[in-house]
Coordinates of C-alpha atoms and ligand atoms in Angstrom, one line a residue:
X1 CA 24.9 -2.1 -2.8
X2 CA 24.6 1.6 -2.4
X3 CA 22.8 3.3 -5.3
X4 CA 25.0 5.9 -7.0
X5 CA 23.5 9.2 -8.1
X6 CA 25.2 10.7 -11.2
X7 CA 24.7 13.6 -13.5
X8 CA 24.0 12.7 -17.1
X9 CA 27.5 13.1 -18.6
X10 CA 28.3 11.2 -21.8
X11 CA 30.3 8.6 -19.7
X12 CA 27.3 8.1 -17.3
X13 CA 24.9 7.7 -20.3
X14 CA 27.3 5.1 -21.7
X15 CA 27.5 3.3 -18.4
X16 CA 23.7 3.3 -18.0
X17 CA 23.3 1.9 -21.6
X18 CA 25.8 -0.9 -20.7
X19 CA 24.0 -1.7 -17.5
X20 CA 20.7 -1.9 -19.3
X21 CA 22.1 -4.0 -22.1
X22 CA 23.3 -6.4 -19.4
X23 CA 19.8 -6.7 -18.0
X24 CA 20.2 -4.3 -15.0
X25 CA 17.7 -1.6 -14.0
X26 CA 18.6 2.1 -13.9
X27 CA 16.5 5.1 -12.7
X28 CA 16.2 7.8 -15.3
X29 CA 14.7 11.2 -15.5
X30 CA 11.7 11.9 -17.7
X31 CA 9.7 15.1 -18.1
X32 CA 6.8 13.6 -16.1
X33 CA 8.4 11.7 -13.2
X34 CA 11.5 9.6 -12.7
X35 CA 11.3 6.1 -14.2
X36 CA 12.8 2.8 -13.3
X37 CA 14.1 1.6 -16.6
X38 CA 14.9 -1.9 -18.0
X39 CA 15.3 -3.4 -21.5
X40 CA 11.7 -3.8 -22.6
X41 CA 12.7 -6.8 -24.7
X42 CA 14.3 -8.8 -21.8
X43 CA 11.9 -10.6 -19.5
X44 CA 14.5 -11.2 -16.8
X45 CA 15.2 -7.4 -16.6
X46 CA 11.5 -6.7 -16.5
X47 CA 11.1 -9.0 -13.6
X48 CA 13.7 -6.9 -11.6
X49 CA 11.4 -3.9 -12.0
X50 CA 8.5 -5.7 -10.4
X51 CA 10.7 -6.9 -7.5
X52 CA 12.4 -3.5 -6.9
X53 CA 9.1 -1.6 -6.8
X54 CA 7.1 -4.4 -5.0
X55 CA 4.7 -3.9 -7.9
X56 CA 1.5 -6.1 -8.2
X57 CA 1.9 -8.7 -10.9
X58 CA -1.1 -7.6 -12.8
X59 CA -0.1 -4.0 -13.3
X60 CA 1.5 -3.6 -16.7
X61 CA 4.4 -1.4 -17.7
X62 CA 4.8 1.4 -20.2
X63 CA 7.3 0.9 -23.0
X64 CA 9.4 4.0 -23.8
X65 CA 10.7 4.5 -27.3
X66 CA 13.0 7.2 -28.9
X67 CA 10.5 8.0 -31.7
X68 CA 7.5 6.8 -33.7
X69 CA 9.9 4.9 -36.0
X70 CA 11.0 2.7 -33.0
X71 CA 7.4 2.2 -32.0
X72 CA 6.6 1.0 -35.5
X73 CA 9.1 -1.8 -35.0
X74 CA 7.4 -3.2 -31.9
X75 CA 4.6 -5.2 -33.4
X76 CA 1.7 -3.0 -32.4
X77 CA -1.3 -1.7 -34.3
X78 CA -0.7 2.0 -35.1
X79 CA -4.0 3.1 -36.7
X80 CA -4.5 6.4 -38.2
X81 CA -5.8 8.2 -35.1
X82 CA -2.8 6.8 -33.1
X83 CA -0.4 8.1 -35.7
X84 CA -2.0 11.6 -35.7
X85 CA -1.8 11.7 -31.9
X86 CA 1.8 10.6 -32.0
X87 CA 2.6 13.3 -34.5
X88 CA 1.0 16.0 -32.3
X89 CA 2.0 14.9 -28.8
X90 CA 5.3 13.0 -29.0
X91 CA 7.8 13.5 -27.7
X92 CA 5.6 14.1 -24.6
X93 CA 3.4 13.1 -21.8
X94 CA 0.9 10.9 -23.8
X95 CA 0.9 7.1 -23.4
X96 CA -1.1 5.1 -25.9
X97 CA -2.4 1.6 -25.3
X98 CA -2.1 -0.2 -28.6
X99 CA -3.1 -3.7 -29.7
X100 CA -0.4 -6.4 -30.3
X101 CA -0.2 -7.6 -33.8
X102 CA 3.2 -9.4 -33.6
X103 CA 5.0 -11.1 -30.8
X104 CA 7.9 -8.7 -30.2
X105 CA 7.3 -7.2 -26.7
X106 CA 7.4 -9.9 -24.0
X107 CA 4.1 -10.7 -22.4
X108 CA 5.7 -9.9 -19.0
X109 CA 5.5 -6.1 -19.9
X110 CA 1.7 -6.1 -20.1
X111 CA 1.0 -8.9 -17.7
X112 CA -0.6 -11.1 -20.4
X113 CA -2.9 -8.4 -21.9
X114 CA -3.2 -8.2 -25.7
X115 CA -2.2 -4.6 -25.6
X116 CA 1.0 -2.6 -24.8
X117 CA 1.2 0.9 -23.5
X118 CA 3.9 3.1 -25.3
X119 CA 5.2 6.6 -25.1
X120 CA 8.1 8.7 -26.4
X121 CA 9.4 10.8 -23.4
X122 CA 10.4 14.4 -24.0
X123 CA 13.3 14.5 -21.6
X124 CA 16.6 14.8 -23.5
X125 CA 18.4 12.4 -21.2
X126 CA 15.8 9.7 -21.6
X127 CA 15.9 10.1 -25.3
X128 CA 19.6 10.0 -25.5
X129 CA 19.7 6.9 -23.4
X130 CA 17.1 5.0 -25.4
X131 CA 19.1 5.9 -28.6
X132 CA 22.4 4.7 -26.9
X133 CA 20.7 1.4 -26.0
X134 CA 19.1 0.8 -29.4
X135 CA 16.2 -0.9 -27.7
X136 CA 13.0 0.4 -26.0
X137 CA 12.9 0.8 -22.2
X138 CA 10.2 -0.4 -19.9
X139 CA 9.8 2.3 -17.2
X140 CA 7.2 2.6 -14.4
X141 CA 7.6 5.5 -12.0
X142 CA 10.7 4.9 -9.8
X143 CA 8.9 4.8 -6.5
X144 CA 8.0 1.9 -4.2
X145 CA 4.5 0.8 -5.3
X146 CA 1.8 2.9 -3.7
X147 CA 4.0 5.8 -2.7
X148 CA 4.1 9.3 -4.3
X149 CA 5.9 9.3 -7.7
X150 CA 9.5 10.7 -7.6
X151 CA 10.1 14.1 -9.2
X152 CA 13.7 14.5 -8.0
X153 CA 16.6 12.1 -8.0
X154 CA 16.6 12.3 -4.1
X155 CA 13.1 10.9 -4.1
X156 CA 14.3 7.9 -6.1
X157 CA 17.2 7.4 -3.7
X158 CA 14.9 7.4 -0.8
X159 CA 12.8 4.6 -2.3
X160 CA 15.4 2.6 -4.3
X161 CA 18.8 2.9 -2.5
X162 CA 20.3 -0.5 -2.3
X163 CA 18.0 -2.0 -4.9
X164 CA 19.5 -0.5 -8.1
X165 CA 23.0 0.4 -9.2
X166 CA 22.5 3.8 -10.7
X167 CA 20.2 6.8 -10.6
X168 CA 20.7 9.4 -13.3
X169 CA 20.1 12.9 -11.9
X170 CA 18.4 15.0 -14.6
X171 CA 17.1 17.6 -12.2
X172 CA 13.5 18.2 -11.2
X173 CA 10.9 16.8 -13.6
X174 CA 9.3 19.7 -15.4
X175 CA 5.8 18.2 -15.5
X176 CA 5.6 16.5 -12.1
X177 CA 2.7 14.1 -12.8
X178 CA 2.7 10.9 -14.8
X179 CA 1.7 10.8 -18.5
X180 CA -1.9 10.7 -19.7
X181 CA -2.7 7.1 -20.5
X182 CA -5.3 6.6 -23.3
X183 CA -6.8 3.7 -25.2
X184 CA -9.1 3.6 -28.2
X185 CA -12.6 2.5 -28.7
X186 CA -13.4 2.8 -32.3
X187 CA -12.9 6.5 -32.8
X188 CA -13.3 7.4 -29.2
X189 CA -10.3 8.3 -27.0
X190 CA -10.6 6.8 -23.5
X191 CA -8.5 8.5 -20.8
X192 CA -7.5 5.8 -18.4
X193 CA -5.2 8.1 -16.4
X194 CA -5.4 11.9 -16.7
X195 CA -2.2 13.9 -17.2
X196 CA -0.6 16.9 -18.8
X197 CA -2.1 16.1 -22.2
X198 CA -5.6 17.1 -21.2
X199 CA -9.0 15.9 -22.3
X200 CA -9.5 19.3 -23.8
X201 CA -6.4 18.9 -25.9
X202 CA -7.3 15.4 -27.0
X203 CA -10.9 16.4 -27.9
X204 CA -9.6 18.1 -31.1
X205 CA -9.0 14.6 -32.4
X206 CA -12.2 12.9 -31.5
X207 CA -14.7 12.2 -28.7
X208 CA -13.0 11.9 -25.4
X209 CA -14.3 9.7 -22.5
X210 CA -12.7 9.9 -19.0
X211 CA -12.7 6.3 -17.9
X212 CA -13.0 5.2 -14.3
X213 CA -10.4 7.5 -12.7
X214 CA -12.4 7.3 -9.5
X215 CA -13.0 3.6 -9.6
X216 CA -12.0 2.8 -6.1
X217 CA -13.1 0.2 -3.7
X218 CA -15.3 -1.7 -6.2
X219 CA -13.4 -4.9 -7.0
X220 CA -16.3 -6.3 -9.1
X221 CA -15.4 -4.1 -12.0
X222 CA -12.1 -4.9 -13.8
X223 CA -10.6 -1.5 -14.6
X224 CA -9.3 -1.1 -18.1
X225 CA -6.0 0.2 -16.7
X226 CA -5.0 -2.2 -13.9
X227 CA -3.0 0.4 -12.1
X228 CA -6.1 2.4 -11.3
X229 CA -7.5 -0.1 -8.8
X230 CA -4.6 0.2 -6.3
X231 CA -4.1 2.6 -3.5
X232 CA -1.6 5.0 -4.9
X233 CA 0.4 8.2 -4.5
X234 CA 0.1 7.9 -0.7
X235 CA 2.7 9.3 1.7
X236 CA 2.9 7.9 5.2
X237 CA 0.6 10.6 6.5
X238 CA -3.1 10.3 6.1
X239 CA -4.3 12.5 3.2
X240 CA -7.6 14.3 3.4
X241 CA -9.0 15.7 0.2
X242 CA -10.9 18.9 0.9
X243 CA -13.8 20.5 -1.1
X244 CA -13.7 24.1 0.1
X245 CA -11.3 26.2 2.1
X246 CA -8.4 24.4 3.8
X247 CA -7.4 27.4 6.0
X248 CA -7.1 26.5 9.6
X249 CA -7.5 22.8 9.1
X250 CA -4.1 21.8 10.3
X251 CA -0.4 22.3 10.2
X252 CA 0.1 20.5 6.9
X253 CA -2.1 21.9 4.1
X254 CA -1.8 22.3 0.4
X255 CA -4.1 25.1 -0.6
X256 CA -3.2 25.4 -4.2
X257 CA -1.9 22.0 -5.5
X258 CA 0.3 22.2 -8.6
X259 CA 1.6 19.4 -10.7
X260 CA 5.3 20.2 -10.3
X261 CA 5.2 20.3 -6.5
X262 CA 2.4 18.0 -5.3
X263 CA 4.3 14.7 -5.0
X264 CA 7.4 16.6 -3.6
X265 CA 5.3 18.2 -0.9
X266 CA 3.8 14.9 0.2
X267 CA 7.3 13.5 0.6
X268 CA 8.5 16.7 2.4
X269 CA 5.6 16.6 4.9
X270 CA 6.4 13.0 5.7
X271 CA 10.0 14.1 6.5
X272 CA 8.6 16.7 8.8
X273 CA 6.5 14.0 10.6
X274 CA 3.1 15.0 9.4
X275 CA 0.3 12.8 10.6
X276 CA -2.4 14.4 8.4
X277 CA -2.2 16.4 5.2
X278 CA -5.2 18.4 3.9
X279 CA -5.2 19.1 0.2
X280 CA -7.7 21.3 -1.5
X281 CA -9.3 19.6 -4.5
X282 CA -9.0 21.7 -7.7
X283 CA -11.7 21.9 -10.4
X284 CA -11.5 18.6 -12.3
X285 CA -10.9 20.2 -15.7
X286 CA -7.8 20.9 -17.8
X287 CA -4.6 19.9 -15.9
X288 CA -6.8 20.1 -12.7
X289 CA -8.3 16.7 -13.7
X290 CA -4.8 15.1 -13.3
X291 CA -4.3 16.7 -9.9
X292 CA -7.8 15.8 -8.8
X293 CA -7.2 12.2 -9.7
X294 CA -3.9 12.0 -7.8
X295 CA -5.2 13.7 -4.7
X296 CA -8.4 11.8 -4.5
X297 CA -6.5 8.5 -4.7
X298 CA -3.8 9.6 -2.3
X299 CA -6.7 10.3 0.1
X300 CA -8.3 6.9 -0.7
X301 CA -11.5 8.8 -1.6
X302 CA -11.6 10.4 1.8
X303 CA -13.2 13.8 1.0
X304 CA -14.0 16.5 3.6
X305 CA -16.6 19.1 2.6
X306 CA -16.0 22.5 4.2
X307 CA -19.0 24.7 4.1
X308 CA -17.5 28.1 5.0
X309 CA -16.1 28.7 1.5
X310 CA -14.8 32.2 1.1
X311 CA -15.0 33.7 -2.4
Ligands
TXA401 O1 4.8 9.5 -17.1 C1 4.8 8.2 -17.0 O2 4.0 7.5 -17.6 C2 5.8 7.6 -16.1 C3 7.2 7.8 -16.7 C4 8.3 7.1 -16.0 O3 7.2 7.6 -18.1 N1 5.6 6.2 -16.0 C5 4.5 5.7 -15.3 O4 4.5 4.3 -15.3 O5 3.8 6.4 -14.7 P1 3.6 3.5 -14.2 O6 4.0 2.1 -14.4 O7 3.8 4.1 -12.8 O8 2.1 3.7 -14.7 C6 1.7 3.0 -15.8 C7 0.2 3.0 -15.9 C8 -0.5 2.1 -14.9 O9 -1.7 2.8 -14.5 C9 -0.8 0.9 -15.8 O10 -1.9 0.2 -15.3 C10 -1.1 1.5 -17.1 O11 -0.2 2.6 -17.2 N2 -0.9 0.6 -18.2 C11 0.3 0.1 -18.7 N3 0.1 -0.8 -19.7 C12 -1.2 -0.9 -19.9 C13 -2.1 -1.6 -20.8 N4 -1.6 -2.4 -21.7 N5 -3.4 -1.4 -20.7 C14 -3.9 -0.5 -19.8 N6 -3.2 0.2 -19.0 C15 -1.9 0.0 -19.0
MG402 MG1 3.4 4.6 -11.0

């Protein structure tokens, strides 16, 4: 099966909704990265996602809804703080891990955990499709597990051709890194994965703790977000994170990493046959924290300190 890439015309949205209703998986644009979508209420469809991505069986999926009202029907605890954050940041790049209070979402979504991660994406095509389906969509990033997340339809095609029937081309993702994943601890907001909704933005709503984004090799600690323990975002080339000036370090360097282009550049450098890519680490604050997290993990915590910093 060759995967077909189509623009989001009404006919294509209708076809995608019909494929999803019939338990197939379809790649869809979101404002963060492309997602590999399946009916979140259908365990057999969820299984296809794990197979297509080669995803570890203990790494749970995010459920995508069209609005807070749909989320309210999913049997999850929406406490006051969660509702306020939803009001402020949805539709958008914030994923909240909520406790299950009724058995509506199949346990396959969250690999047996007593929580489910949910978000309302801001991309009009994703929203239109969820509404056309009438059910929420499970959607991890549409890359092969471990590789850089796709920010263009062509990236999805490179990883998924032959495995899925349809890729909806919604153009380049405006955000370029995956959503911020948070969970709650009493009134504390724990960031499990930093993203475009920053710690600074969340701190208006309560105390914010950045959890284990650099948990790496240590297998003795079970991370709160299972995805954080795996090698991730890595191209074929070796990635070296650099503290200091990257000038003169090699042919393939990213001196000023930006969210919209980081993953695309890693894929582009692979196409050009890069063996090593040097990326300058940004300050880990604001959106820089999300970039820092992706770079340090793509580099498998391999950091080069360059002394001759020029200011
Ligand atoms: O921006 C995004 O979030 C994209 C787009 C497609 O929406 N999706 C995405 O999904 O990045 P994925 O599967 O690549 O990453 C989901 C992350 C993983 O780190 C996973 O461990 C975490 O969310 N996660 C999912 N459910 C969880 C849960 N119940 N508890 C803790 N972490 C969870
Ligand atoms: Mg992913």
